[in-house]
Amino acid sequence: MLLGLPKMSKFEPKVHQGGNTTPYQKRDNGGGPGNTGGVNPPGGGELEARIAALEKAIPDIKEKLVGISGKVESIEKHSATKADLATLELNVIKWYVATAFAMTGLASAITFGLTKLLAH
């Protein structure tokens, strides 16, 4: 038992004419306060009060939703896309290669210059 409610199977087999069994959702046709009659939503006479409470909460929900949507737009505006990351990766690789060539050229120039200077 969970929260005082008996454990019920969500599906129970239904036998068709051919003898096949197919699961179907169990319907609430029993009596009691939670009876939905198998068709109508639960709540009975208190349904109007529940709807009124929901309608009363709608302005607060809309206000919170506007705030959240503003934050989401800000995040989307400042976040990188796959294309941005691919471009960044390409630029970093270009800088690494260019730096390697420049350092190799500088080292060669220094070596050549020192060889010329010390050879005389």
mmCIF file with all atom_site columns, C-alpha atoms in Angstrom:
data_model
loop_
_atom_site.group_PDB
_atom_site.id
_atom_site.type_symbol
_atom_site.label_atom_id
_atom_site.label_alt_id
_atom_site.label_comp_id
_atom_site.label_asym_id
_atom_site.label_entity_id
_atom_site.label_seq_id
_atom_site.pdbx_PDB_ins_code
_atom_site.Cartn_x
_atom_site.Cartn_y
_atom_site.Cartn_z
_atom_site.occupancy
_atom_site.B_iso_or_equiv
_atom_site.pdbx_formal_charge
_atom_site.auth_seq_id
_atom_site.auth_comp_id
_atom_site.auth_asym_id
_atom_site.auth_atom_id
_atom_site.pdbx_PDB_model_num
ATOM 1   C CA . MET A 1 1   ? 0.000   0.000   0.000   1.00 0.00 ? 1   MET A CA 1
ATOM 2   C CA . LEU A 1 2   ? 1.288   3.405   -0.951  1.00 0.00 ? 2   LEU A CA 1
ATOM 3   C CA . LEU A 1 3   ? -0.241  6.388   0.848   1.00 0.00 ? 3   LEU A CA 1
ATOM 4   C CA . GLY A 1 4   ? -3.040  4.188   2.103   1.00 0.00 ? 4   GLY A CA 1
ATOM 5   C CA . LEU A 1 5   ? -4.143  3.220   -1.420  1.00 0.00 ? 5   LEU A CA 1
ATOM 6   C CA . PRO A 1 6   ? -4.264  -0.408  -2.463  1.00 0.00 ? 6   PRO A CA 1
ATOM 7   C CA . LYS A 1 7   ? -1.853  -1.413  -5.220  1.00 0.00 ? 7   LYS A CA 1
ATOM 8   C CA . MET A 1 8   ? -3.769  -1.886  -8.471  1.00 0.00 ? 8   MET A CA 1
ATOM 9   C CA . SER A 1 9   ? -2.544  -3.128  -11.814 1.00 0.00 ? 9   SER A CA 1
ATOM 10  C CA . LYS A 1 10  ? -2.662  -0.462  -14.508 1.00 0.00 ? 10  LYS A CA 1
ATOM 11  C CA . PHE A 1 11  ? -3.367  -3.017  -17.180 1.00 0.00 ? 11  PHE A CA 1
ATOM 12  C CA . GLU A 1 12  ? -5.329  -6.221  -17.051 1.00 0.00 ? 12  GLU A CA 1
ATOM 13  C CA . PRO A 1 13  ? -5.725  -8.644  -19.956 1.00 0.00 ? 13  PRO A CA 1
ATOM 14  C CA . LYS A 1 14  ? -8.836  -8.639  -22.100 1.00 0.00 ? 14  LYS A CA 1
ATOM 15  C CA . VAL A 1 15  ? -9.652  -11.757 -24.102 1.00 0.00 ? 15  VAL A CA 1
ATOM 16  C CA . HIS A 1 16  ? -10.936 -11.180 -27.631 1.00 0.00 ? 16  HIS A CA 1
ATOM 17  C CA . GLN A 1 17  ? -12.909 -13.617 -29.797 1.00 0.00 ? 17  GLN A CA 1
ATOM 18  C CA . GLY A 1 18  ? -9.762  -15.160 -31.307 1.00 0.00 ? 18  GLY A CA 1
ATOM 19  C CA . GLY A 1 19  ? -8.415  -15.962 -27.845 1.00 0.00 ? 19  GLY A CA 1
ATOM 20  C CA . ASN A 1 20  ? -5.711  -13.263 -27.990 1.00 0.00 ? 20  ASN A CA 1
ATOM 21  C CA . THR A 1 21  ? -5.156  -11.194 -24.892 1.00 0.00 ? 21  THR A CA 1
ATOM 22  C CA . THR A 1 22  ? -4.598  -7.464  -25.229 1.00 0.00 ? 22  THR A CA 1
ATOM 23  C CA . PRO A 1 23  ? -3.864  -5.104  -22.320 1.00 0.00 ? 23  PRO A CA 1
ATOM 24  C CA . TYR A 1 24  ? -6.238  -2.243  -21.815 1.00 0.00 ? 24  TYR A CA 1
ATOM 25  C CA . GLN A 1 25  ? -6.331  0.465   -19.182 1.00 0.00 ? 25  GLN A CA 1
ATOM 26  C CA . LYS A 1 26  ? -8.501  -0.366  -16.188 1.00 0.00 ? 26  LYS A CA 1
ATOM 27  C CA . ARG A 1 27  ? -11.505 1.950   -15.798 1.00 0.00 ? 27  ARG A CA 1
ATOM 28  C CA . ASP A 1 28  ? -12.939 3.253   -12.572 1.00 0.00 ? 28  ASP A CA 1
ATOM 29  C CA . ASN A 1 29  ? -16.574 2.195   -12.580 1.00 0.00 ? 29  ASN A CA 1
ATOM 30  C CA . GLY A 1 30  ? -16.859 1.446   -8.885  1.00 0.00 ? 30  GLY A CA 1
ATOM 31  C CA . GLY A 1 31  ? -18.625 3.493   -6.264  1.00 0.00 ? 31  GLY A CA 1
ATOM 32  C CA . GLY A 1 32  ? -16.978 5.806   -3.777  1.00 0.00 ? 32  GLY A CA 1
ATOM 33  C CA . PRO A 1 33  ? -15.699 9.369   -3.606  1.00 0.00 ? 33  PRO A CA 1
ATOM 34  C CA . GLY A 1 34  ? -13.057 8.881   -6.326  1.00 0.00 ? 34  GLY A CA 1
ATOM 35  C CA . ASN A 1 35  ? -15.488 7.297   -8.790  1.00 0.00 ? 35  ASN A CA 1
ATOM 36  C CA . THR A 1 36  ? -15.241 8.861   -12.220 1.00 0.00 ? 36  THR A CA 1
ATOM 37  C CA . GLY A 1 37  ? -17.938 6.679   -13.718 1.00 0.00 ? 37  GLY A CA 1
ATOM 38  C CA . GLY A 1 38  ? -15.414 5.589   -16.300 1.00 0.00 ? 38  GLY A CA 1
ATOM 39  C CA . VAL A 1 39  ? -16.141 8.624   -18.471 1.00 0.00 ? 39  VAL A CA 1
ATOM 40  C CA . ASN A 1 40  ? -16.370 11.947  -16.617 1.00 0.00 ? 40  ASN A CA 1
ATOM 41  C CA . PRO A 1 41  ? -13.469 13.645  -14.822 1.00 0.00 ? 41  PRO A CA 1
ATOM 42  C CA . PRO A 1 42  ? -13.348 13.323  -11.026 1.00 0.00 ? 42  PRO A CA 1
ATOM 43  C CA . GLY A 1 43  ? -14.343 16.154  -8.765  1.00 0.00 ? 43  GLY A CA 1
ATOM 44  C CA . GLY A 1 44  ? -18.101 16.178  -8.933  1.00 0.00 ? 44  GLY A CA 1
ATOM 45  C CA . GLY A 1 45  ? -19.571 19.286  -7.264  1.00 0.00 ? 45  GLY A CA 1
ATOM 46  C CA . GLU A 1 46  ? -16.201 20.743  -6.279  1.00 0.00 ? 46  GLU A CA 1
ATOM 47  C CA . LEU A 1 47  ? -15.100 20.961  -9.916  1.00 0.00 ? 47  LEU A CA 1
ATOM 48  C CA . GLU A 1 48  ? -16.305 24.573  -10.219 1.00 0.00 ? 48  GLU A CA 1
ATOM 49  C CA . ALA A 1 49  ? -14.301 25.560  -7.144  1.00 0.00 ? 49  ALA A CA 1
ATOM 50  C CA . ARG A 1 50  ? -11.197 23.918  -8.582  1.00 0.00 ? 50  ARG A CA 1
ATOM 51  C CA . ILE A 1 51  ? -11.676 25.718  -11.905 1.00 0.00 ? 51  ILE A CA 1
ATOM 52  C CA . ALA A 1 52  ? -12.184 29.040  -10.097 1.00 0.00 ? 52  ALA A CA 1
ATOM 53  C CA . ALA A 1 53  ? -8.941  28.520  -8.160  1.00 0.00 ? 53  ALA A CA 1
ATOM 54  C CA . LEU A 1 54  ? -7.082  27.740  -11.385 1.00 0.00 ? 54  LEU A CA 1
ATOM 55  C CA . GLU A 1 55  ? -8.517  30.820  -13.102 1.00 0.00 ? 55  GLU A CA 1
ATOM 56  C CA . LYS A 1 56  ? -7.484  32.935  -10.122 1.00 0.00 ? 56  LYS A CA 1
ATOM 57  C CA . ALA A 1 57  ? -3.897  31.629  -10.383 1.00 0.00 ? 57  ALA A CA 1
ATOM 58  C CA . ILE A 1 58  ? -3.585  32.282  -14.144 1.00 0.00 ? 58  ILE A CA 1
ATOM 59  C CA . PRO A 1 59  ? -2.245  35.902  -13.847 1.00 0.00 ? 59  PRO A CA 1
ATOM 60  C CA . ASP A 1 60  ? 0.544   34.746  -11.493 1.00 0.00 ? 60  ASP A CA 1
ATOM 61  C CA . ILE A 1 61  ? 1.372   31.845  -13.798 1.00 0.00 ? 61  ILE A CA 1
ATOM 62  C CA . LYS A 1 62  ? 1.503   34.174  -16.825 1.00 0.00 ? 62  LYS A CA 1
ATOM 63  C CA . GLU A 1 63  ? 3.797   36.587  -14.945 1.00 0.00 ? 63  GLU A CA 1
ATOM 64  C CA . LYS A 1 64  ? 6.192   33.775  -14.026 1.00 0.00 ? 64  LYS A CA 1
ATOM 65  C CA . LEU A 1 65  ? 6.067   32.436  -17.583 1.00 0.00 ? 65  LEU A CA 1
ATOM 66  C CA . VAL A 1 66  ? 7.048   35.841  -18.999 1.00 0.00 ? 66  VAL A CA 1
ATOM 67  C CA . GLY A 1 67  ? 10.022  35.970  -16.632 1.00 0.00 ? 67  GLY A CA 1
ATOM 68  C CA . ILE A 1 68  ? 11.127  32.469  -17.547 1.00 0.00 ? 68  ILE A CA 1
ATOM 69  C CA . SER A 1 69  ? 10.742  33.091  -21.287 1.00 0.00 ? 69  SER A CA 1
ATOM 70  C CA . GLY A 1 70  ? 12.880  36.244  -20.960 1.00 0.00 ? 70  GLY A CA 1
ATOM 71  C CA . LYS A 1 71  ? 15.626  34.252  -19.262 1.00 0.00 ? 71  LYS A CA 1
ATOM 72  C CA . VAL A 1 72  ? 15.439  31.541  -21.924 1.00 0.00 ? 72  VAL A CA 1
ATOM 73  C CA . GLU A 1 73  ? 15.748  34.126  -24.710 1.00 0.00 ? 73  GLU A CA 1
ATOM 74  C CA . SER A 1 74  ? 18.781  35.617  -22.964 1.00 0.00 ? 74  SER A CA 1
ATOM 75  C CA . ILE A 1 75  ? 20.395  32.195  -22.662 1.00 0.00 ? 75  ILE A CA 1
ATOM 76  C CA . GLU A 1 76  ? 19.690  31.383  -26.316 1.00 0.00 ? 76  GLU A CA 1
ATOM 77  C CA . LYS A 1 77  ? 21.115  34.751  -27.387 1.00 0.00 ? 77  LYS A CA 1
ATOM 78  C CA . HIS A 1 78  ? 24.391  34.209  -25.542 1.00 0.00 ? 78  HIS A CA 1
ATOM 79  C CA . SER A 1 79  ? 24.910  30.484  -26.102 1.00 0.00 ? 79  SER A CA 1
ATOM 80  C CA . ALA A 1 80  ? 27.126  29.042  -28.823 1.00 0.00 ? 80  ALA A CA 1
ATOM 81  C CA . THR A 1 81  ? 25.755  26.904  -31.616 1.00 0.00 ? 81  THR A CA 1
ATOM 82  C CA . LYS A 1 82  ? 27.464  23.916  -33.239 1.00 0.00 ? 82  LYS A CA 1
ATOM 83  C CA . ALA A 1 83  ? 28.467  26.143  -36.158 1.00 0.00 ? 83  ALA A CA 1
ATOM 84  C CA . ASP A 1 84  ? 30.039  28.662  -33.756 1.00 0.00 ? 84  ASP A CA 1
ATOM 85  C CA . LEU A 1 85  ? 32.025  25.898  -32.059 1.00 0.00 ? 85  LEU A CA 1
ATOM 86  C CA . ALA A 1 86  ? 33.174  24.471  -35.403 1.00 0.00 ? 86  ALA A CA 1
ATOM 87  C CA . THR A 1 87  ? 34.353  27.904  -36.544 1.00 0.00 ? 87  THR A CA 1
ATOM 88  C CA . LEU A 1 88  ? 36.161  28.453  -33.259 1.00 0.00 ? 88  LEU A CA 1
ATOM 89  C CA . GLU A 1 89  ? 37.887  25.065  -33.517 1.00 0.00 ? 89  GLU A CA 1
ATOM 90  C CA . LEU A 1 90  ? 39.027  25.857  -37.068 1.00 0.00 ? 90  LEU A CA 1
ATOM 91  C CA . ASN A 1 91  ? 40.405  29.236  -35.993 1.00 0.00 ? 91  ASN A CA 1
ATOM 92  C CA . VAL A 1 92  ? 42.306  27.687  -33.069 1.00 0.00 ? 92  VAL A CA 1
ATOM 93  C CA . ILE A 1 93  ? 43.860  25.074  -35.371 1.00 0.00 ? 93  ILE A CA 1
ATOM 94  C CA . LYS A 1 94  ? 44.894  27.823  -37.827 1.00 0.00 ? 94  LYS A CA 1
ATOM 95  C CA . TRP A 1 95  ? 46.550  29.779  -35.003 1.00 0.00 ? 95  TRP A CA 1
ATOM 96  C CA . TYR A 1 96  ? 48.420  26.688  -33.783 1.00 0.00 ? 96  TYR A CA 1
ATOM 97  C CA . VAL A 1 97  ? 49.750  25.939  -37.275 1.00 0.00 ? 97  VAL A CA 1
ATOM 98  C CA . ALA A 1 98  ? 50.676  29.570  -37.941 1.00 0.00 ? 98  ALA A CA 1
ATOM 99  C CA . THR A 1 99  ? 52.420  29.833  -34.565 1.00 0.00 ? 99  THR A CA 1
ATOM 100 C CA . ALA A 1 100 ? 54.354  26.619  -35.226 1.00 0.00 ? 100 ALA A CA 1
ATOM 101 C CA . PHE A 1 101 ? 55.539  27.938  -38.620 1.00 0.00 ? 101 PHE A CA 1
ATOM 102 C CA . ALA A 1 102 ? 56.477  31.304  -37.119 1.00 0.00 ? 102 ALA A CA 1
ATOM 103 C CA . MET A 1 103 ? 58.467  29.689  -34.298 1.00 0.00 ? 103 MET A CA 1
ATOM 104 C CA . THR A 1 104 ? 60.213  27.353  -36.747 1.00 0.00 ? 104 THR A CA 1
ATOM 105 C CA . GLY A 1 105 ? 61.088  30.305  -38.990 1.00 0.00 ? 105 GLY A CA 1
ATOM 106 C CA . LEU A 1 106 ? 62.349  32.339  -36.040 1.00 0.00 ? 106 LEU A CA 1
ATOM 107 C CA . ALA A 1 107 ? 64.459  29.455  -34.744 1.00 0.00 ? 107 ALA A CA 1
ATOM 108 C CA . SER A 1 108 ? 65.904  28.920  -38.249 1.00 0.00 ? 108 SER A CA 1
ATOM 109 C CA . ALA A 1 109 ? 66.694  32.626  -38.621 1.00 0.00 ? 109 ALA A CA 1
ATOM 110 C CA . ILE A 1 110 ? 68.415  32.736  -35.238 1.00 0.00 ? 110 ILE A CA 1
ATOM 111 C CA . THR A 1 111 ? 70.403  29.592  -36.058 1.00 0.00 ? 111 THR A CA 1
ATOM 112 C CA . PHE A 1 112 ? 71.377  30.950  -39.490 1.00 0.00 ? 112 PHE A CA 1
ATOM 113 C CA . GLY A 1 113 ? 72.377  34.313  -38.016 1.00 0.00 ? 113 GLY A CA 1
ATOM 114 C CA . LEU A 1 114 ? 74.462  32.780  -35.235 1.00 0.00 ? 114 LEU A CA 1
ATOM 115 C CA . THR A 1 115 ? 76.159  30.425  -37.706 1.00 0.00 ? 115 THR A CA 1
ATOM 116 C CA . LYS A 1 116 ? 77.106  33.363  -39.987 1.00 0.00 ? 116 LYS A CA 1
ATOM 117 C CA . LEU A 1 117 ? 78.298  35.438  -37.029 1.00 0.00 ? 117 LEU A CA 1
ATOM 118 C CA . LEU A 1 118 ? 80.407  32.727  -35.421 1.00 0.00 ? 118 LEU A CA 1
ATOM 119 C CA . ALA A 1 119 ? 81.762  31.279  -38.688 1.00 0.00 ? 119 ALA A CA 1
ATOM 120 C CA . HIS A 1 120 ? 84.017  34.281  -39.421 1.00 0.00 ? 120 HIS A CA 1
#
